[in-house]
XYZ file of C-alpha atoms in Angstrom:
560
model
C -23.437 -31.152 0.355
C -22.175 -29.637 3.684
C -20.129 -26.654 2.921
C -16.365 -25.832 3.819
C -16.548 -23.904 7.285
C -13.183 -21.624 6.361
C -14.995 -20.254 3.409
C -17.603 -19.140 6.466
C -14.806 -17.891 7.826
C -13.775 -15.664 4.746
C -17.266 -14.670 4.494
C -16.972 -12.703 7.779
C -15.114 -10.185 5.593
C -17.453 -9.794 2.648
C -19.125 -6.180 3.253
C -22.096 -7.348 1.682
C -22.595 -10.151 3.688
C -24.792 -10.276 7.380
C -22.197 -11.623 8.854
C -19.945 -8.857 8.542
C -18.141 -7.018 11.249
C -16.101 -3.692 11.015
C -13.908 -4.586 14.056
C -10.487 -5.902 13.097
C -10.558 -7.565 16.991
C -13.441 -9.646 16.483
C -12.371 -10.683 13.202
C -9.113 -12.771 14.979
C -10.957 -13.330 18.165
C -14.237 -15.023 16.890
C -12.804 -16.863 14.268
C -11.998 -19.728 17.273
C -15.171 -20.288 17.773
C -14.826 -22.060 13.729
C -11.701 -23.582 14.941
C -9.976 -21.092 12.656
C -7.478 -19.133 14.953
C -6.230 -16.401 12.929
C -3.280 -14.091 14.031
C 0.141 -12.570 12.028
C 3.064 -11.964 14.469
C 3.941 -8.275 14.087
C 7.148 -6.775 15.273
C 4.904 -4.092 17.276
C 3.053 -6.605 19.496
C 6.750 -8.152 20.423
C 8.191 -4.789 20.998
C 5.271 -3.659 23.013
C 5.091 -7.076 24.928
C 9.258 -6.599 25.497
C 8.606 -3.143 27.027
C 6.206 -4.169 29.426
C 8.223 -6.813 30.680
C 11.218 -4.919 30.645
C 11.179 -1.283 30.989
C 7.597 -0.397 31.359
C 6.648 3.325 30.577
C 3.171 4.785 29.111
C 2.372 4.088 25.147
C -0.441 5.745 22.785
C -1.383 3.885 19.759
C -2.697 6.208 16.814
C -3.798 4.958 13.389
C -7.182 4.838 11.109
C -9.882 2.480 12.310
C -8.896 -1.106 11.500
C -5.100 -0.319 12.107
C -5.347 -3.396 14.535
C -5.211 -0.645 17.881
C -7.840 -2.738 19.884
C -6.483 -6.086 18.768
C -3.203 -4.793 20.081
C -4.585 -3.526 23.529
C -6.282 -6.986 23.830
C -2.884 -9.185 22.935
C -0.979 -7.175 25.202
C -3.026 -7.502 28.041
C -3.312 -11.577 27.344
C 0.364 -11.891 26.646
C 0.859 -10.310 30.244
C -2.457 -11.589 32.370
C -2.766 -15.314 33.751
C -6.559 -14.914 31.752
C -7.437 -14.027 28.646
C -9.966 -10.836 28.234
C -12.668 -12.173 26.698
C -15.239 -9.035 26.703
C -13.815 -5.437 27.595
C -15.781 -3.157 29.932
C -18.692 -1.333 28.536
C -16.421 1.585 29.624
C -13.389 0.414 27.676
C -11.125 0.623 30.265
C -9.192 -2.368 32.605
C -6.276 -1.945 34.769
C -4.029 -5.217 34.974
C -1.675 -5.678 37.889
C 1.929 -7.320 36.702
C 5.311 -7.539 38.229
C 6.359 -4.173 37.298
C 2.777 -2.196 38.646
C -0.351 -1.368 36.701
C -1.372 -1.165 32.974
C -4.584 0.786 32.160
C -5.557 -0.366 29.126
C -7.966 2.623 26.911
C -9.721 0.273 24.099
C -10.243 3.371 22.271
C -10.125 7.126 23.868
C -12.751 8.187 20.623
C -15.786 6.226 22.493
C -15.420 7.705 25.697
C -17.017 11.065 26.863
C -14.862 14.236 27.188
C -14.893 14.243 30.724
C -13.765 10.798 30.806
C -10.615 12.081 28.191
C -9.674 14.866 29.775
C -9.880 12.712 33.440
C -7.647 10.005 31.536
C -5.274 12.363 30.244
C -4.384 14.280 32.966
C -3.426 11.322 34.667
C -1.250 10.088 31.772
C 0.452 13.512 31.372
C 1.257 13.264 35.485
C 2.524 10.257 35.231
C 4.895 11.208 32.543
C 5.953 14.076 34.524
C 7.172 12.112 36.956
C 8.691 9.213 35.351
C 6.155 6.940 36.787
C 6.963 7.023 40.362
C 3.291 5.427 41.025
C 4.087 2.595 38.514
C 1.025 2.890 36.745
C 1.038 2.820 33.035
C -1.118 3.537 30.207
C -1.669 1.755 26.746
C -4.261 3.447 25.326
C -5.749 3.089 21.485
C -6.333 6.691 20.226
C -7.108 8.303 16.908
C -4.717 10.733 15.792
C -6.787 13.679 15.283
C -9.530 13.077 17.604
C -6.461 13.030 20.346
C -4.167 16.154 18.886
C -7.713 18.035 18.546
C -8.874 17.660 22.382
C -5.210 18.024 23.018
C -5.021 21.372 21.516
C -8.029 22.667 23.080
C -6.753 22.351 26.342
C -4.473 24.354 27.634
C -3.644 22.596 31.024
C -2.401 19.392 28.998
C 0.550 21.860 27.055
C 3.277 19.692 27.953
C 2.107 15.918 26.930
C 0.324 18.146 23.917
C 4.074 18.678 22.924
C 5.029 15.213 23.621
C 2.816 13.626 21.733
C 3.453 16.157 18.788
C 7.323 15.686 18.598
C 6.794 11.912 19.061
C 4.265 11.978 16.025
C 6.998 13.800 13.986
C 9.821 11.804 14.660
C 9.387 8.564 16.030
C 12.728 8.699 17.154
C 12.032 11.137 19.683
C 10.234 8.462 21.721
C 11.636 7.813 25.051
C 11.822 5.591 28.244
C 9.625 7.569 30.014
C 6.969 8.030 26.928
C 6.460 6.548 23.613
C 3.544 7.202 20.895
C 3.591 4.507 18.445
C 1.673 5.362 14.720
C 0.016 2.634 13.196
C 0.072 4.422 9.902
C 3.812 3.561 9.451
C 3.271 0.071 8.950
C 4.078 -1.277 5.525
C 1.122 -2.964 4.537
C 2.706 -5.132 1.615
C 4.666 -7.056 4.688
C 1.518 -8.658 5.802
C 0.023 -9.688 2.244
C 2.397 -12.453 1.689
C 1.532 -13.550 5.613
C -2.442 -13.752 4.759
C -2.234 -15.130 1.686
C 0.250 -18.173 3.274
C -2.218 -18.754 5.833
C -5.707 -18.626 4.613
C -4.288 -21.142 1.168
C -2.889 -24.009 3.994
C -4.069 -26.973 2.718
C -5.646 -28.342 5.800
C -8.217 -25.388 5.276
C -9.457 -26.463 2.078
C -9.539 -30.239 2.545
C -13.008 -30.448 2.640
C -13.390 -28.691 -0.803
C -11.968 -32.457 -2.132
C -15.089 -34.145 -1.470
C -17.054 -31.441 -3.368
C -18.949 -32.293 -6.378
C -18.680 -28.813 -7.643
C -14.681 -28.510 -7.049
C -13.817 -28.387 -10.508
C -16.538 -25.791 -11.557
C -15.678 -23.551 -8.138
C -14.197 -20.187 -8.641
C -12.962 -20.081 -4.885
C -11.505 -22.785 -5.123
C -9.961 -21.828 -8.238
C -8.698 -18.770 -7.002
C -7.573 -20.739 -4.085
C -5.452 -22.662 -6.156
C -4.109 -20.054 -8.214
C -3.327 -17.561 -5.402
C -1.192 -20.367 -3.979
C 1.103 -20.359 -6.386
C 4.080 -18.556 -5.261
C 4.790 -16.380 -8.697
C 0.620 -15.322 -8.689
C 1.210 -14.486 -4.847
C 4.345 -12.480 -4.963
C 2.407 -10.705 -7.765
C 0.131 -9.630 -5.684
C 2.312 -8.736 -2.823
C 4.244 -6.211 -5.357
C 0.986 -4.597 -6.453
C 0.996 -3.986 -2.331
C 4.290 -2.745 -2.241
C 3.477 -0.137 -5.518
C 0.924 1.119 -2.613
C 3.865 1.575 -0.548
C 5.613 3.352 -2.920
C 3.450 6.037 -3.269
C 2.597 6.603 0.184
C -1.208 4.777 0.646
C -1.424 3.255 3.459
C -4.186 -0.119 3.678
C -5.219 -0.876 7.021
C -5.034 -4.415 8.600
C -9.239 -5.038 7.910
C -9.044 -3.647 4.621
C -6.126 -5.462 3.691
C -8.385 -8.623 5.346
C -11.534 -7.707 3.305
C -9.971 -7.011 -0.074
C -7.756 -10.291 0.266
C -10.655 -12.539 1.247
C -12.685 -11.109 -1.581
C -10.170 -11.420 -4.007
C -10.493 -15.505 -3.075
C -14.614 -15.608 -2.771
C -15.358 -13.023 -5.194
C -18.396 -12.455 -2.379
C -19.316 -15.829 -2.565
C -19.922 -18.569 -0.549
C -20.339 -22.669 -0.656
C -24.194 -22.306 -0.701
C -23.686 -19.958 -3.985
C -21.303 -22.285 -5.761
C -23.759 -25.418 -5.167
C -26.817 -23.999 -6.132
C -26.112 -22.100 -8.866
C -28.120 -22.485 -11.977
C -26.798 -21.806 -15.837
C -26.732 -17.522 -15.646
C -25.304 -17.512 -12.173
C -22.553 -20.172 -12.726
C -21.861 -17.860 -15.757
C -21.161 -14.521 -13.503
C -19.115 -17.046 -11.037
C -16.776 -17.354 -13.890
C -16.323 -13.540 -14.204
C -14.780 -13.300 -10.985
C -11.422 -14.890 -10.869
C -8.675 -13.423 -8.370
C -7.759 -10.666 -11.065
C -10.977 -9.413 -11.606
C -11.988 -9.457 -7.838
C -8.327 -7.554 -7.156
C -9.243 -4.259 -8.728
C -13.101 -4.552 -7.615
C -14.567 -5.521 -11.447
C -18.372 -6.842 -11.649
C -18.486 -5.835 -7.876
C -21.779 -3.529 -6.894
C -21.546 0.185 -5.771
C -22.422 -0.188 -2.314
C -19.187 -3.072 -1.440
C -16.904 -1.165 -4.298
C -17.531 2.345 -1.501
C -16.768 0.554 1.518
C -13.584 -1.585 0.214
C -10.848 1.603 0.211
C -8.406 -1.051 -0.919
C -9.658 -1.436 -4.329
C -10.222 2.523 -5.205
C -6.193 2.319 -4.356
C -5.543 -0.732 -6.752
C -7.986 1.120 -9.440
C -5.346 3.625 -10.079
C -2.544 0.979 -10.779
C -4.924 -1.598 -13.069
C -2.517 -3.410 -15.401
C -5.840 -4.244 -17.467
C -6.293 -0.491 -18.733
C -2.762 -0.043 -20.261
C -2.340 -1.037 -24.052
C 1.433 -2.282 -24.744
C 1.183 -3.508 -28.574
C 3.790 -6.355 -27.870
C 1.941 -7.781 -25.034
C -1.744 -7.172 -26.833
C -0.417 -9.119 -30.002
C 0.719 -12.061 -27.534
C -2.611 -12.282 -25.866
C -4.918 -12.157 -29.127
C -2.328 -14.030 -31.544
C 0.913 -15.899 -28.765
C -0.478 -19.424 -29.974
C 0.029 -18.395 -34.306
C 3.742 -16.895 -33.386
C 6.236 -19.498 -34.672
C 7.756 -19.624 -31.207
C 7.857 -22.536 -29.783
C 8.217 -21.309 -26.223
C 5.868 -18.622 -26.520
C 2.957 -20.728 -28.151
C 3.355 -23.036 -25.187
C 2.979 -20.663 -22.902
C 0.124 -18.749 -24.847
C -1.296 -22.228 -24.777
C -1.049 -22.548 -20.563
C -2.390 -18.930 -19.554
C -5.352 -18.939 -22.188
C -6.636 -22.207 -21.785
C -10.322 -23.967 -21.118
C -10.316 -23.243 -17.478
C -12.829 -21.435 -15.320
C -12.200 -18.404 -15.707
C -11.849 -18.630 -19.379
C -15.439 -20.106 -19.098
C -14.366 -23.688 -20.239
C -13.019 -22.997 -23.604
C -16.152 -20.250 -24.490
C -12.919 -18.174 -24.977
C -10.923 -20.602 -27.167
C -14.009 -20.635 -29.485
C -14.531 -17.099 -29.570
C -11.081 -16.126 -30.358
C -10.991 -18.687 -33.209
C -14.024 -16.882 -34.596
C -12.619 -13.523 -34.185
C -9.474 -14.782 -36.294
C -11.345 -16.701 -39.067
C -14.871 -14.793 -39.495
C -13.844 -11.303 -37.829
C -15.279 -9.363 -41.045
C -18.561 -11.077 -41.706
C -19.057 -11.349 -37.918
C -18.359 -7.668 -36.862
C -17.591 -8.856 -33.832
C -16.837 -7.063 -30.789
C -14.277 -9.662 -29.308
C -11.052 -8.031 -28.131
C -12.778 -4.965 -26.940
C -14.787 -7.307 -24.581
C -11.797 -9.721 -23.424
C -8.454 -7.710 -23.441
C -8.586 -5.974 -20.387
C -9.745 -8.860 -18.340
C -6.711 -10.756 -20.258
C -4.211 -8.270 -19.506
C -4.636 -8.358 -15.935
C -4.851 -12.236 -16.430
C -0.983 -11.993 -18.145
C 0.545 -9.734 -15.783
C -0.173 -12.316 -12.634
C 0.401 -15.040 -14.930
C 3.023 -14.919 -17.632
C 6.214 -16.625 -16.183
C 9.121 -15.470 -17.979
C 9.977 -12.279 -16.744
C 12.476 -11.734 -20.145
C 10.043 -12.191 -22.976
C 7.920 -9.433 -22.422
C 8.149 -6.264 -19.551
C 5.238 -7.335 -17.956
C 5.645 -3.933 -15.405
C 5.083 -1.974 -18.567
C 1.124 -2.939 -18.323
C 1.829 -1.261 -14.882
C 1.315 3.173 -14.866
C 4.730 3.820 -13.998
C 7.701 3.984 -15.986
C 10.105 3.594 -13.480
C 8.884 1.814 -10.940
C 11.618 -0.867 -11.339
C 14.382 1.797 -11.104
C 12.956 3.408 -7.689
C 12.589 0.123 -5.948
C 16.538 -0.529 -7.150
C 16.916 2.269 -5.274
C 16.551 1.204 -2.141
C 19.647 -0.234 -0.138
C 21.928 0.350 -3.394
C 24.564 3.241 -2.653
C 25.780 2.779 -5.920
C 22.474 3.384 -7.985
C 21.518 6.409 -5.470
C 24.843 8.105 -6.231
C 24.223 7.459 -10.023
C 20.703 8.889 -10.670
C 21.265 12.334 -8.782
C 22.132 13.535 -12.273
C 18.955 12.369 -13.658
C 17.327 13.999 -10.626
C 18.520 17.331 -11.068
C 17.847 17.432 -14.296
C 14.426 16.696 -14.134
C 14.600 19.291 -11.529
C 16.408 21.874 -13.203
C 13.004 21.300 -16.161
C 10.513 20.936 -12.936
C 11.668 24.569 -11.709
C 11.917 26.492 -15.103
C 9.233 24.354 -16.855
C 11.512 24.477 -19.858
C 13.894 21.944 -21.389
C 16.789 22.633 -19.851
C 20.180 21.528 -21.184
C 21.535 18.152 -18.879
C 24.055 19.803 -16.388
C 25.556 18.878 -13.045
C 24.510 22.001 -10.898
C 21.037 22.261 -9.550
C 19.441 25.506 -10.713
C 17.419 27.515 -8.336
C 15.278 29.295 -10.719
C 11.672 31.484 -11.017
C 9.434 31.191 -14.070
C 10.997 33.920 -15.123
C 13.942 31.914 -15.527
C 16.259 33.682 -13.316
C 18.638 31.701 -12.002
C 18.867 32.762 -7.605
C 21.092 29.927 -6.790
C 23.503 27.032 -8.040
C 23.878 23.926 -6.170
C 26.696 21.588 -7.637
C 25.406 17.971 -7.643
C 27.284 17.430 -4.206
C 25.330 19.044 -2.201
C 22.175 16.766 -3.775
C 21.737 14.024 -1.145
C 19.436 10.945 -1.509
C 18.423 9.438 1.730
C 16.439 6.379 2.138
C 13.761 6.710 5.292
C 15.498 4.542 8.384
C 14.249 0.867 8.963
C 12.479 0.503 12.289
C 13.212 -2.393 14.559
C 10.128 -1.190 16.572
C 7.570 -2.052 13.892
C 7.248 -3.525 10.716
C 7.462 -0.932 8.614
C 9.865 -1.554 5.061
C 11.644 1.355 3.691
C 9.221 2.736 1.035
C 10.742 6.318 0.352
C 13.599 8.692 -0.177
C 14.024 12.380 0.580
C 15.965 15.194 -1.110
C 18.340 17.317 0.967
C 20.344 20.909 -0.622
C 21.990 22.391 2.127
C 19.374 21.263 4.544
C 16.326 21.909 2.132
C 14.433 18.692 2.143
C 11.972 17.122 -0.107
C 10.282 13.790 0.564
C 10.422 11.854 -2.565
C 7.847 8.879 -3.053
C 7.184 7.225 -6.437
C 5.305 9.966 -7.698
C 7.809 12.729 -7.628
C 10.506 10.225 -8.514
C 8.189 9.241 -11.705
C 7.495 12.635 -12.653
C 11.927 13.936 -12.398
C 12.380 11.082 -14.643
C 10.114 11.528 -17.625
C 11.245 14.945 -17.248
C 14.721 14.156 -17.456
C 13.976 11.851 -20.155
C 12.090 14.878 -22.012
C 8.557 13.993 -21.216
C 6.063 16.467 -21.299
C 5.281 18.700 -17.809
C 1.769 18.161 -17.167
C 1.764 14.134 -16.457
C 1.869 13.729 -12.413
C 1.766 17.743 -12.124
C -1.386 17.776 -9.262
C 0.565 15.039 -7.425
C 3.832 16.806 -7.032
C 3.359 20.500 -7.934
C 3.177 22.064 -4.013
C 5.862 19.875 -2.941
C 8.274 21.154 -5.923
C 7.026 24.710 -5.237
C 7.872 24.642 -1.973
C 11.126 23.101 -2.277
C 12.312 25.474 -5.247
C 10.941 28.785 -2.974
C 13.166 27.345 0.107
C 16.708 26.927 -2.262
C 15.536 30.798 -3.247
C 15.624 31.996 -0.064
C 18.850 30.223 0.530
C 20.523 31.514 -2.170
C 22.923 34.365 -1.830
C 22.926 35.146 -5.871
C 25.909 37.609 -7.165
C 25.137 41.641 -7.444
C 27.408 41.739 -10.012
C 26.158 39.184 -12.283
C 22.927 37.809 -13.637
C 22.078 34.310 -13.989
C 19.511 33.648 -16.181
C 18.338 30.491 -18.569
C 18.731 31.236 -22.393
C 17.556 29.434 -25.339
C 19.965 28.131 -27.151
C 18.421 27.586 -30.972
C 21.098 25.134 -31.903
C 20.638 22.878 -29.028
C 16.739 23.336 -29.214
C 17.097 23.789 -25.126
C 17.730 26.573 -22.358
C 21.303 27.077 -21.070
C 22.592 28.483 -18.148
C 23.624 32.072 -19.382
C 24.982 35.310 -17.661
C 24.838 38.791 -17.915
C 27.296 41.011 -16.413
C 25.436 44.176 -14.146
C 27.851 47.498 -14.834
């Protein structure tokens, strides 16, 4: 049996595999030589392609390697050429005449020697200087600190030193004349959705329909599962939790960890010639396993970044009781609706190993004492993680609750919703008011600036607490992913974690849970109100515990 040529394809992406490449550019270029053109429209390569045409001036592209820099360079210079580059210059660097002058492309400024750079640079910073008078531009691929560090060491490149730095702390500070465009502020959970759409088309897994093995195939069973629109926008919000807390997935690892979240690192050849104890591992690697990295070996699990991320927010290792009596006992509860679905999600299929689960769970129930039988210990992570992509009725159980954040469904409501951001400022200076002191302090509307030893340098009345949402960019496609806190032009940047941590301490959680994420940022931020304050001579504010309300209350002490 001739295999199916996509899953080839997929296989370029497996780290283990020979075929493997670690540049993002060959990845979308070579895959026509399969017939399997692979490219997502990004609002950067439009934007770029727009400038060009329009109102050409010199652009640097940072990011991490596999940001998509090169594959950028390369559509840009296509989109604008009457040829397509097919190789680049073993020096990495092509000029390409268009109406409007010259682009000199830089592949990537890391691979060439200093000389080269500095040579490079100069010429770029000229340029800028004087608005392009020659008409010669630059696009040039650069990592971030590779390019601030040779920046910083010379002192004859000062002024596009500067430029660079103010355009790398404010994208809005690029201009007409010079623009540096970061690659890290992409939201990676935009692309997910576009992957997933394209690699499960039909038409690339027609050939799998001829296949003896189809029905015993755990690609194609993750194919078909991972095509279902509920399982895939499942997976696109475990992306956007990413987002939420500020880790950013490049374009090739998003690649690699999607395609082995399908394959599992396997290919046709596997699936068709595998005897009884391989088929049997096959089955233990269905698109929830392969998600968070389980059964994969050290050496892929180090080079796939993605899934140390996805580790940390594992649905499989939380125990909710509700959801743990559901999997074990869903099909015994005397609800109709709920024993049907029980009966749908924990099935005989593949990844249930054909009913070997069916039979083990009726064992557990009926012989669990003479058997002493490790069963659910075995199973229910595996079938947690199975119920969070698959349960369908988002009102019989919290399904985020399997999910290491207690308000992650409040901070995404957040976003775009004046209303809700007006309402929780309470909330957040409350938790703040406990962050600062590290005591339970009573719920109040002014923001306390205090020390640990609960002196009280400043009061802030919940007015002067703003909530901003970051700006969208039309530039890029980048998704508003985070807030920050302003007091009187103090800011904080507020991602899920700090929002998580205000809110169980509002709520009256305990102080050490999230502590090492947040603790500099809230250190920082409580030492800047300080300063700010301007506290009375006359009067001392302190926090005093008040034994009737079990909590400290603002208190003060007149100075004679």
């Amino acid at each position: 049996m001739v295999g199916n040529p996509f899953v080839d394809y997929l296989n370029q992406f497996n780290v283990m595999s020979p075929n493997h490449s670690k540049i993002y550019d060959e990845y979308t270029y070579e895959a026509k030589e399969n017939n399997f053109s692979f490219t997502i429209e990004t609002k950067i390569e439009d934007h770029l392609i727009s400038l060009f045409k329009n109102e050409p001036h010199s652009v640097i592209l940072t990011g991490n390697a596999g940001d998509g820099k090169t594959r950028l360079c390369r559509s840009i210079y296509n989109s604008l050429s009457f040829s397509e580059l097919n190789d680049w210059p073993n020096e990495g660097i092509i000029d390409l005449k268009f109406d409007k002058g010259i682009i000199r492309f830089v592949k990537d400024l890391s691979e060439l020697k200093d000389e080269i750079i500095e040579n490079e640079l100069l010429k770029l910073q000229s340029y800028i200087q004087n608005n392009h008078q020659e008409k010669i531009y630059y696009l040039i691929a650069a990592n971030e600190g590779k390019l601030t560090k040779f920046l910083s060491r010379n002192s004859q490149m000062n002024y596009l030193k500067e430029s660079v730095r103010d355009r790398l702390k404010d994208y809005s500070n690029n201009k007409k004349q010079f623009s540096v465009m970061n690659l890290l502020d992409v939201t990676s959970s935009l692309y997910v959705d576009k992957v997933l759409e394209e690699w499960n088309k039909d038409s690339n897994w027609e050939l799998c329909n001829r296949c003896s093995r189809k029905k015993t195939c755990i690609i194609q069973f993750n194919h078909e599962k991972t095509s279902n629109e509920q399982v895939k926008d499942r997976l696109v919000e475990q992306y956007r939790l990413l987002d939420y807390l500020g880790t950013h997935i490049t374009m090739r690892e998003l690649l690699i960890h999607i395609s082995y979240a399908l394959t599992g690192g396997y290919d046709c050849s596997d699936i068709q010639n595998a005897k009884h104890d391989e088929f049997a591992k096959q089955m233990d690697r269905p698109f929830y396993e392969n998600f968070y990295g389980h059964g994969i070996e050290a050496e892929a699990f180090s080079e796939m970044r993605a899934l140390k991320a996805f580790r940390e927010v594992d649905p499989g290792n939380y125990s909710i009781s509700n959801i743990d009596d559901f999997i074990i006992n869903g099909d015994l509860s005397s609800n109709k609706r709920l024993e049907e679905i029980h009966r749908q999600i924990f099935n005989a299929d593949l990844d249930l190993k054909l009913g070997y689960f069916i039979k083990k769970l009726d064992i557990y129930r009926n012989h669990n004492k003479e058997s002493n039988d490790n069963f659910v210990n075995e199973w229910i992570n595996k079938l947690r993680r199975k119920f969070y992509f698959e349960f369908p009725d988002e009102s019989l159980f919290d399904r985020k609750s399997l999910i290491p954040f207690n308000y992650v469904s409040d901070y995404g409501d957040l976003f775009n919703n004046i209303s809700k951001l007006g309402k929780i400022r309470r909330d957040i200076i409350n938790g703040l008011n406990r962050a600062f002191s590290k005591k339970l302090v009573a719920p109040t509307n002014d923001l306390l600036a205090t020390n640990d030893n609960l002196m009280i340098h400043g009061t802030y009345k919940m007015k002067n607490l703003k909530i901003n949402q970051e700006n969208a960019r039309p530039e890029m496609d980048h998704r508003a992913s985070k807030f920050s806190l302003s007091v009187d032009g103090v800011l904080i940047p507020m991602d899920l974690h700090l929002f998580e941590y205000l809110m169980r301490l509002n709520a009256g959680n305990t102080h050490n849970l999230l502590r090492e994420d947040v603790e500099i940022l809230l250190d920082t931020f409580k030492n800047e109100l300080i300063k700010l304050s301007e506290p009375d001579p006359d009067i001392l504010s302190i926090l005093r515990y008040d034994s009737d309300k079990g909590m400290y209350i603002e208190d003060e002490i007149f100075i004679p």
